Amino acid sequence: MRVSLGAGVILATLLSLALYLFGILSATQAVAAFLLLNGVWILVFGVSLAQGRDRLYYSGWGVVMASISTFAVLPLQYVLGVVVVAVILVAVAGMITRPKKV
């Protein structure tokens, strides 16, 4: 059985929606859970299932998405700082791993 990125994203979305509808999470917590679950799934997909150069792309943006989910527990200025640092790290990692042209 082949696992795709879309299947995990759909599962994470439905799980956070179900937790909200059952009253386990508030609306803010459900959005944070949506971002965290999808970010973690994209990170796992990037590390284990993506092909070639796409691994870094998916892994990096999974970390960025998961870091956005911290808005539910951290002040907004810290969340924005964490997201900016994550984006910078993704850009630097992309530049470092880019093949050199001769």
PDB file of C-alpha atoms in Angstrom:
ATOM      1  CA  MET A   1       0.000   0.000   0.000  1.00  0.00           C
ATOM      2  CA  ARG A   2       1.370   3.376  -1.002  1.00  0.00           C
ATOM      3  CA  VAL A   3       0.898   6.199   1.487  1.00  0.00           C
ATOM      4  CA  SER A   4       0.521   9.637  -0.041  1.00  0.00           C
ATOM      5  CA  LEU A   5       0.849  13.139   1.311  1.00  0.00           C
ATOM      6  CA  GLY A   6      -2.837  13.819   0.701  1.00  0.00           C
ATOM      7  CA  ALA A   7      -4.041  10.824   2.700  1.00  0.00           C
ATOM      8  CA  GLY A   8      -2.178  11.959   5.802  1.00  0.00           C
ATOM      9  CA  VAL A   9      -3.342  15.548   5.421  1.00  0.00           C
ATOM     10  CA  ILE A  10      -6.966  14.428   5.084  1.00  0.00           C
ATOM     11  CA  LEU A  11      -6.634  12.179   8.137  1.00  0.00           C
ATOM     12  CA  ALA A  12      -5.059  14.949  10.237  1.00  0.00           C
ATOM     13  CA  THR A  13      -7.752  17.412   9.139  1.00  0.00           C
ATOM     14  CA  LEU A  14     -10.596  15.036   9.949  1.00  0.00           C
ATOM     15  CA  LEU A  15      -9.062  14.135  13.317  1.00  0.00           C
ATOM     16  CA  SER A  16      -8.801  17.763  14.429  1.00  0.00           C
ATOM     17  CA  LEU A  17     -12.350  18.415  13.162  1.00  0.00           C
ATOM     18  CA  ALA A  18     -13.691  15.386  15.062  1.00  0.00           C
ATOM     19  CA  LEU A  19     -11.987  16.488  18.277  1.00  0.00           C
ATOM     20  CA  TYR A  20     -13.607  19.920  17.871  1.00  0.00           C
ATOM     21  CA  LEU A  21     -17.061  18.496  17.109  1.00  0.00           C
ATOM     22  CA  PHE A  22     -16.926  16.188  20.146  1.00  0.00           C
ATOM     23  CA  GLY A  23     -16.138  19.223  22.307  1.00  0.00           C
ATOM     24  CA  ILE A  24     -12.700  17.982  23.314  1.00  0.00           C
ATOM     25  CA  LEU A  25     -10.982  21.012  21.750  1.00  0.00           C
ATOM     26  CA  SER A  26     -12.048  24.643  21.479  1.00  0.00           C
ATOM     27  CA  ALA A  27     -11.985  26.340  18.075  1.00  0.00           C
ATOM     28  CA  THR A  28      -8.533  27.827  18.715  1.00  0.00           C
ATOM     29  CA  GLN A  29      -7.179  24.511  19.926  1.00  0.00           C
ATOM     30  CA  ALA A  30      -8.675  22.735  16.909  1.00  0.00           C
ATOM     31  CA  VAL A  31      -6.897  25.116  14.528  1.00  0.00           C
ATOM     32  CA  ALA A  32      -3.648  24.603  16.431  1.00  0.00           C
ATOM     33  CA  ALA A  33      -4.155  20.820  16.328  1.00  0.00           C
ATOM     34  CA  PHE A  34      -4.856  21.024  12.586  1.00  0.00           C
ATOM     35  CA  LEU A  35      -1.610  22.911  11.973  1.00  0.00           C
ATOM     36  CA  LEU A  36       0.420  20.693  14.301  1.00  0.00           C
ATOM     37  CA  LEU A  37      -0.890  17.374  12.961  1.00  0.00           C
ATOM     38  CA  ASN A  38      -0.506  18.442   9.344  1.00  0.00           C
ATOM     39  CA  GLY A  39       2.951  19.886  10.004  1.00  0.00           C
ATOM     40  CA  VAL A  40       4.116  16.709  11.703  1.00  0.00           C
ATOM     41  CA  TRP A  41       2.659  14.562   8.907  1.00  0.00           C
ATOM     42  CA  ILE A  42       4.363  16.673   6.229  1.00  0.00           C
ATOM     43  CA  LEU A  43       7.635  16.435   8.177  1.00  0.00           C
ATOM     44  CA  VAL A  44       7.342  12.640   8.488  1.00  0.00           C
ATOM     45  CA  PHE A  45       6.380  12.360   4.821  1.00  0.00           C
ATOM     46  CA  GLY A  46       9.349  14.488   3.819  1.00  0.00           C
ATOM     47  CA  VAL A  47      11.828  12.529   5.911  1.00  0.00           C
ATOM     48  CA  SER A  48      10.641   9.045   5.055  1.00  0.00           C
ATOM     49  CA  LEU A  49       8.580   8.972   1.866  1.00  0.00           C
ATOM     50  CA  ALA A  50       9.466  11.933  -0.381  1.00  0.00           C
ATOM     51  CA  GLN A  51      11.807  11.551  -3.343  1.00  0.00           C
ATOM     52  CA  GLY A  52      15.195  13.253  -3.772  1.00  0.00           C
ATOM     53  CA  ARG A  53      15.332  17.021  -3.319  1.00  0.00           C
ATOM     54  CA  ASP A  54      11.682  17.085  -2.300  1.00  0.00           C
ATOM     55  CA  ARG A  55      12.681  15.604   1.062  1.00  0.00           C
ATOM     56  CA  LEU A  56      14.190  18.860   2.282  1.00  0.00           C
ATOM     57  CA  TYR A  57      11.311  20.916   0.887  1.00  0.00           C
ATOM     58  CA  TYR A  58       8.594  18.858   2.591  1.00  0.00           C
ATOM     59  CA  SER A  59      10.531  18.448   5.829  1.00  0.00           C
ATOM     60  CA  GLY A  60      11.256  22.158   6.098  1.00  0.00           C
ATOM     61  CA  TRP A  61       7.730  23.298   5.449  1.00  0.00           C
ATOM     62  CA  GLY A  62       6.411  20.659   7.831  1.00  0.00           C
ATOM     63  CA  VAL A  63       8.523  22.261  10.559  1.00  0.00           C
ATOM     64  CA  VAL A  64       7.262  25.728   9.568  1.00  0.00           C
ATOM     65  CA  MET A  65       3.622  24.599   9.685  1.00  0.00           C
ATOM     66  CA  ALA A  66       4.067  22.847  13.023  1.00  0.00           C
ATOM     67  CA  SER A  67       5.751  25.943  14.461  1.00  0.00           C
ATOM     68  CA  ILE A  68       2.774  28.084  13.416  1.00  0.00           C
ATOM     69  CA  SER A  69       0.597  25.884  15.634  1.00  0.00           C
ATOM     70  CA  THR A  70       2.324  27.287  18.723  1.00  0.00           C
ATOM     71  CA  PHE A  71       0.071  30.371  18.548  1.00  0.00           C
ATOM     72  CA  ALA A  72      -2.282  28.607  20.973  1.00  0.00           C
ATOM     73  CA  VAL A  73       0.320  28.473  23.755  1.00  0.00           C
ATOM     74  CA  LEU A  74       2.824  31.264  23.036  1.00  0.00           C
ATOM     75  CA  PRO A  75       2.390  35.027  22.619  1.00  0.00           C
ATOM     76  CA  LEU A  76       2.002  36.081  18.985  1.00  0.00           C
ATOM     77  CA  GLN A  77       5.368  37.867  18.800  1.00  0.00           C
ATOM     78  CA  TYR A  78       7.162  34.658  19.828  1.00  0.00           C
ATOM     79  CA  VAL A  79       5.209  32.613  17.295  1.00  0.00           C
ATOM     80  CA  LEU A  80       6.141  35.030  14.527  1.00  0.00           C
ATOM     81  CA  GLY A  81       9.766  34.901  15.653  1.00  0.00           C
ATOM     82  CA  VAL A  82       9.793  31.091  15.633  1.00  0.00           C
ATOM     83  CA  VAL A  83       8.183  31.016  12.178  1.00  0.00           C
ATOM     84  CA  VAL A  84      10.692  33.537  10.780  1.00  0.00           C
ATOM     85  CA  VAL A  85      13.595  31.498  12.183  1.00  0.00           C
ATOM     86  CA  ALA A  86      12.119  28.294  10.706  1.00  0.00           C
ATOM     87  CA  VAL A  87      11.724  29.917   7.264  1.00  0.00           C
ATOM     88  CA  ILE A  88      15.313  31.211   7.411  1.00  0.00           C
ATOM     89  CA  LEU A  89      16.569  27.732   8.331  1.00  0.00           C
ATOM     90  CA  VAL A  90      14.638  26.193   5.417  1.00  0.00           C
ATOM     91  CA  ALA A  91      16.150  28.753   3.025  1.00  0.00           C
ATOM     92  CA  VAL A  92      19.685  28.212   4.355  1.00  0.00           C
ATOM     93  CA  ALA A  93      19.318  24.425   4.214  1.00  0.00           C
ATOM     94  CA  GLY A  94      18.109  24.734   0.621  1.00  0.00           C
ATOM     95  CA  MET A  95      21.138  26.826  -0.318  1.00  0.00           C
ATOM     96  CA  ILE A  96      23.558  24.452   1.393  1.00  0.00           C
ATOM     97  CA  THR A  97      22.171  21.309  -0.216  1.00  0.00           C
ATOM     98  CA  ARG A  98      21.811  22.800  -3.695  1.00  0.00           C
ATOM     99  CA  PRO A  99      24.185  21.084  -6.127  1.00  0.00           C
ATOM    100  CA  LYS A 100      27.052  23.312  -7.214  1.00  0.00           C
ATOM    101  CA  LYS A 101      27.213  24.228 -10.885  1.00  0.00           C
ATOM    102  CA  VAL A 102      30.628  24.013 -12.452  1.00  0.00           C
TER     103      VAL A 102
END
